[in-house]
Amino acid sequence: EQSPLILQVSAGARKYAKHIYLVKLVEAALEDSNLPIALHLDHGDSFEICKDCVDGGFTSVMIDASHHDFDENVKITKQVVEYAHAHGVVVE
């Protein structure tokens, strides 16, 4: 009834909807409701996508750099964590 809400955006959703549309949908939901709402990026596959979401108002992001070798995966994950945390955004 009054539970917090997490809206998760997949890579597929980002392909078909402009980033700003997704953010504006959440802003409209916040104005229409007293519920706490989080906007989460699911399986962002690059630093650039995660950065774009952080800069665009997402409250959390998930980095999935598993398509890279282990060392590159760790490097990208660290880069995302440092950037996101500097902007108050949680990383999965």
JSON list of C-alpha atoms in Angstrom, two decimals:
[
{"chain": "A", "resi": 1, "resn": "GLU", "atom": "CA", "xyz": [0.00, 0.00, 0.00]},
{"chain": "A", "resi": 2, "resn": "GLN", "atom": "CA", "xyz": [2.74, 2.46, 0.93]},
{"chain": "A", "resi": 3, "resn": "SER", "atom": "CA", "xyz": [5.77, 0.35, 0.08]},
{"chain": "A", "resi": 4, "resn": "PRO", "atom": "CA", "xyz": [8.75, 1.99, -1.63]},
{"chain": "A", "resi": 5, "resn": "LEU", "atom": "CA", "xyz": [8.97, 1.43, -5.37]},
{"chain": "A", "resi": 6, "resn": "ILE", "atom": "CA", "xyz": [11.98, 0.49, -7.48]},
{"chain": "A", "resi": 7, "resn": "LEU", "atom": "CA", "xyz": [11.67, 1.10, -11.20]},
{"chain": "A", "resi": 8, "resn": "GLN", "atom": "CA", "xyz": [14.26, -0.90, -13.08]},
{"chain": "A", "resi": 9, "resn": "VAL", "atom": "CA", "xyz": [15.35, 0.06, -16.57]},
{"chain": "A", "resi": 10, "resn": "SER", "atom": "CA", "xyz": [16.82, -2.67, -18.74]},
{"chain": "A", "resi": 11, "resn": "ALA", "atom": "CA", "xyz": [19.24, -2.26, -21.60]},
{"chain": "A", "resi": 12, "resn": "GLY", "atom": "CA", "xyz": [16.33, -3.03, -23.93]},
{"chain": "A", "resi": 13, "resn": "ALA", "atom": "CA", "xyz": [14.23, -0.21, -22.48]},
{"chain": "A", "resi": 14, "resn": "ARG", "atom": "CA", "xyz": [17.11, 2.18, -23.05]},
{"chain": "A", "resi": 15, "resn": "LYS", "atom": "CA", "xyz": [17.20, 1.16, -26.72]},
{"chain": "A", "resi": 16, "resn": "TYR", "atom": "CA", "xyz": [13.54, 1.97, -27.30]},
{"chain": "A", "resi": 17, "resn": "ALA", "atom": "CA", "xyz": [12.91, 4.91, -24.99]},
{"chain": "A", "resi": 18, "resn": "LYS", "atom": "CA", "xyz": [14.99, 8.03, -24.74]},
{"chain": "A", "resi": 19, "resn": "HIS", "atom": "CA", "xyz": [16.79, 8.40, -21.43]},
{"chain": "A", "resi": 20, "resn": "ILE", "atom": "CA", "xyz": [15.04, 11.68, -20.68]},
{"chain": "A", "resi": 21, "resn": "TYR", "atom": "CA", "xyz": [11.61, 10.04, -21.16]},
{"chain": "A", "resi": 22, "resn": "LEU", "atom": "CA", "xyz": [12.44, 7.45, -18.53]},
{"chain": "A", "resi": 23, "resn": "VAL", "atom": "CA", "xyz": [13.60, 10.08, -16.05]},
{"chain": "A", "resi": 24, "resn": "LYS", "atom": "CA", "xyz": [10.53, 12.24, -16.71]},
{"chain": "A", "resi": 25, "resn": "LEU", "atom": "CA", "xyz": [8.25, 9.24, -16.11]},
{"chain": "A", "resi": 26, "resn": "VAL", "atom": "CA", "xyz": [9.81, 8.80, -12.68]},
{"chain": "A", "resi": 27, "resn": "GLU", "atom": "CA", "xyz": [9.56, 12.52, -11.95]},
{"chain": "A", "resi": 28, "resn": "ALA", "atom": "CA", "xyz": [5.84, 12.40, -12.83]},
{"chain": "A", "resi": 29, "resn": "ALA", "atom": "CA", "xyz": [5.35, 9.38, -10.57]},
{"chain": "A", "resi": 30, "resn": "LEU", "atom": "CA", "xyz": [7.10, 11.22, -7.72]},
{"chain": "A", "resi": 31, "resn": "GLU", "atom": "CA", "xyz": [4.82, 14.23, -8.15]},
{"chain": "A", "resi": 32, "resn": "ASP", "atom": "CA", "xyz": [1.73, 12.00, -8.20]},
{"chain": "A", "resi": 33, "resn": "SER", "atom": "CA", "xyz": [2.66, 9.88, -5.20]},
{"chain": "A", "resi": 34, "resn": "ASN", "atom": "CA", "xyz": [4.08, 10.12, -1.72]},
{"chain": "A", "resi": 35, "resn": "LEU", "atom": "CA", "xyz": [5.99, 6.88, -2.23]},
{"chain": "A", "resi": 36, "resn": "PRO", "atom": "CA", "xyz": [9.77, 6.82, -2.26]},
{"chain": "A", "resi": 37, "resn": "ILE", "atom": "CA", "xyz": [10.77, 5.79, -5.78]},
{"chain": "A", "resi": 38, "resn": "ALA", "atom": "CA", "xyz": [14.18, 4.60, -6.93]},
{"chain": "A", "resi": 39, "resn": "LEU", "atom": "CA", "xyz": [15.28, 4.46, -10.58]},
{"chain": "A", "resi": 40, "resn": "HIS", "atom": "CA", "xyz": [17.71, 1.60, -11.24]},
{"chain": "A", "resi": 41, "resn": "LEU", "atom": "CA", "xyz": [19.74, 0.70, -14.33]},
{"chain": "A", "resi": 42, "resn": "ASP", "atom": "CA", "xyz": [19.87, -3.07, -14.83]},
{"chain": "A", "resi": 43, "resn": "HIS", "atom": "CA", "xyz": [22.93, -4.61, -16.49]},
{"chain": "A", "resi": 44, "resn": "GLY", "atom": "CA", "xyz": [24.66, -1.51, -17.79]},
{"chain": "A", "resi": 45, "resn": "ASP", "atom": "CA", "xyz": [27.43, -2.94, -19.93]},
{"chain": "A", "resi": 46, "resn": "SER", "atom": "CA", "xyz": [29.81, 0.03, -20.07]},
{"chain": "A", "resi": 47, "resn": "PHE", "atom": "CA", "xyz": [31.11, 2.89, -17.98]},
{"chain": "A", "resi": 48, "resn": "GLU", "atom": "CA", "xyz": [29.55, 5.34, -20.44]},
{"chain": "A", "resi": 49, "resn": "ILE", "atom": "CA", "xyz": [26.02, 3.93, -20.02]},
{"chain": "A", "resi": 50, "resn": "CYS", "atom": "CA", "xyz": [26.33, 3.92, -16.24]},
{"chain": "A", "resi": 51, "resn": "LYS", "atom": "CA", "xyz": [27.73, 7.47, -16.24]},
{"chain": "A", "resi": 52, "resn": "ASP", "atom": "CA", "xyz": [24.87, 8.65, -18.45]},
{"chain": "A", "resi": 53, "resn": "CYS", "atom": "CA", "xyz": [22.36, 7.19, -16.00]},
{"chain": "A", "resi": 54, "resn": "VAL", "atom": "CA", "xyz": [24.12, 8.66, -12.96]},
{"chain": "A", "resi": 55, "resn": "ASP", "atom": "CA", "xyz": [24.21, 12.06, -14.65]},
{"chain": "A", "resi": 56, "resn": "GLY", "atom": "CA", "xyz": [20.57, 11.68, -15.66]},
{"chain": "A", "resi": 57, "resn": "GLY", "atom": "CA", "xyz": [19.18, 11.16, -12.18]},
{"chain": "A", "resi": 58, "resn": "PHE", "atom": "CA", "xyz": [19.17, 7.40, -11.67]},
{"chain": "A", "resi": 59, "resn": "THR", "atom": "CA", "xyz": [19.50, 6.46, -8.01]},
{"chain": "A", "resi": 60, "resn": "SER", "atom": "CA", "xyz": [21.33, 3.18, -8.63]},
{"chain": "A", "resi": 61, "resn": "VAL", "atom": "CA", "xyz": [23.12, 1.37, -11.45]},
{"chain": "A", "resi": 62, "resn": "MET", "atom": "CA", "xyz": [24.34, -2.15, -12.07]},
{"chain": "A", "resi": 63, "resn": "ILE", "atom": "CA", "xyz": [27.54, -2.57, -14.03]},
{"chain": "A", "resi": 64, "resn": "ASP", "atom": "CA", "xyz": [27.92, -5.84, -15.92]},
{"chain": "A", "resi": 65, "resn": "ALA", "atom": "CA", "xyz": [31.32, -5.89, -17.59]},
{"chain": "A", "resi": 66, "resn": "SER", "atom": "CA", "xyz": [31.45, -9.68, -17.64]},
{"chain": "A", "resi": 67, "resn": "HIS", "atom": "CA", "xyz": [31.94, -9.65, -21.42]},
{"chain": "A", "resi": 68, "resn": "HIS", "atom": "CA", "xyz": [35.48, -8.40, -20.72]},
{"chain": "A", "resi": 69, "resn": "ASP", "atom": "CA", "xyz": [38.34, -10.41, -19.26]},
{"chain": "A", "resi": 70, "resn": "PHE", "atom": "CA", "xyz": [38.61, -10.41, -15.46]},
{"chain": "A", "resi": 71, "resn": "ASP", "atom": "CA", "xyz": [41.14, -7.57, -15.15]},
{"chain": "A", "resi": 72, "resn": "GLU", "atom": "CA", "xyz": [39.19, -5.28, -17.49]},
{"chain": "A", "resi": 73, "resn": "ASN", "atom": "CA", "xyz": [35.94, -6.18, -15.72]},
{"chain": "A", "resi": 74, "resn": "VAL", "atom": "CA", "xyz": [37.43, -5.15, -12.37]},
{"chain": "A", "resi": 75, "resn": "LYS", "atom": "CA", "xyz": [38.85, -1.93, -13.88]},
{"chain": "A", "resi": 76, "resn": "ILE", "atom": "CA", "xyz": [35.50, -0.89, -15.37]},
{"chain": "A", "resi": 77, "resn": "THR", "atom": "CA", "xyz": [33.58, -1.85, -12.23]},
{"chain": "A", "resi": 78, "resn": "LYS", "atom": "CA", "xyz": [35.95, 0.23, -10.08]},
{"chain": "A", "resi": 79, "resn": "GLN", "atom": "CA", "xyz": [35.56, 3.19, -12.45]},
{"chain": "A", "resi": 80, "resn": "VAL", "atom": "CA", "xyz": [31.76, 2.99, -12.23]},
{"chain": "A", "resi": 81, "resn": "VAL", "atom": "CA", "xyz": [31.79, 2.63, -8.44]},
{"chain": "A", "resi": 82, "resn": "GLU", "atom": "CA", "xyz": [34.08, 5.63, -7.97]},
{"chain": "A", "resi": 83, "resn": "TYR", "atom": "CA", "xyz": [32.03, 7.83, -10.30]},
{"chain": "A", "resi": 84, "resn": "ALA", "atom": "CA", "xyz": [28.64, 6.75, -8.97]},
{"chain": "A", "resi": 85, "resn": "HIS", "atom": "CA", "xyz": [29.59, 7.02, -5.30]},
{"chain": "A", "resi": 86, "resn": "ALA", "atom": "CA", "xyz": [31.00, 10.51, -5.89]},
{"chain": "A", "resi": 87, "resn": "HIS", "atom": "CA", "xyz": [27.49, 11.43, -7.06]},
{"chain": "A", "resi": 88, "resn": "GLY", "atom": "CA", "xyz": [25.60, 9.67, -4.27]},
{"chain": "A", "resi": 89, "resn": "VAL", "atom": "CA", "xyz": [24.47, 6.78, -6.47]},
{"chain": "A", "resi": 90, "resn": "VAL", "atom": "CA", "xyz": [24.46, 3.15, -5.35]},
{"chain": "A", "resi": 91, "resn": "VAL", "atom": "CA", "xyz": [26.15, 0.47, -7.49]},
{"chain": "A", "resi": 92, "resn": "GLU", "atom": "CA", "xyz": [25.12, -3.15, -7.75]}
]
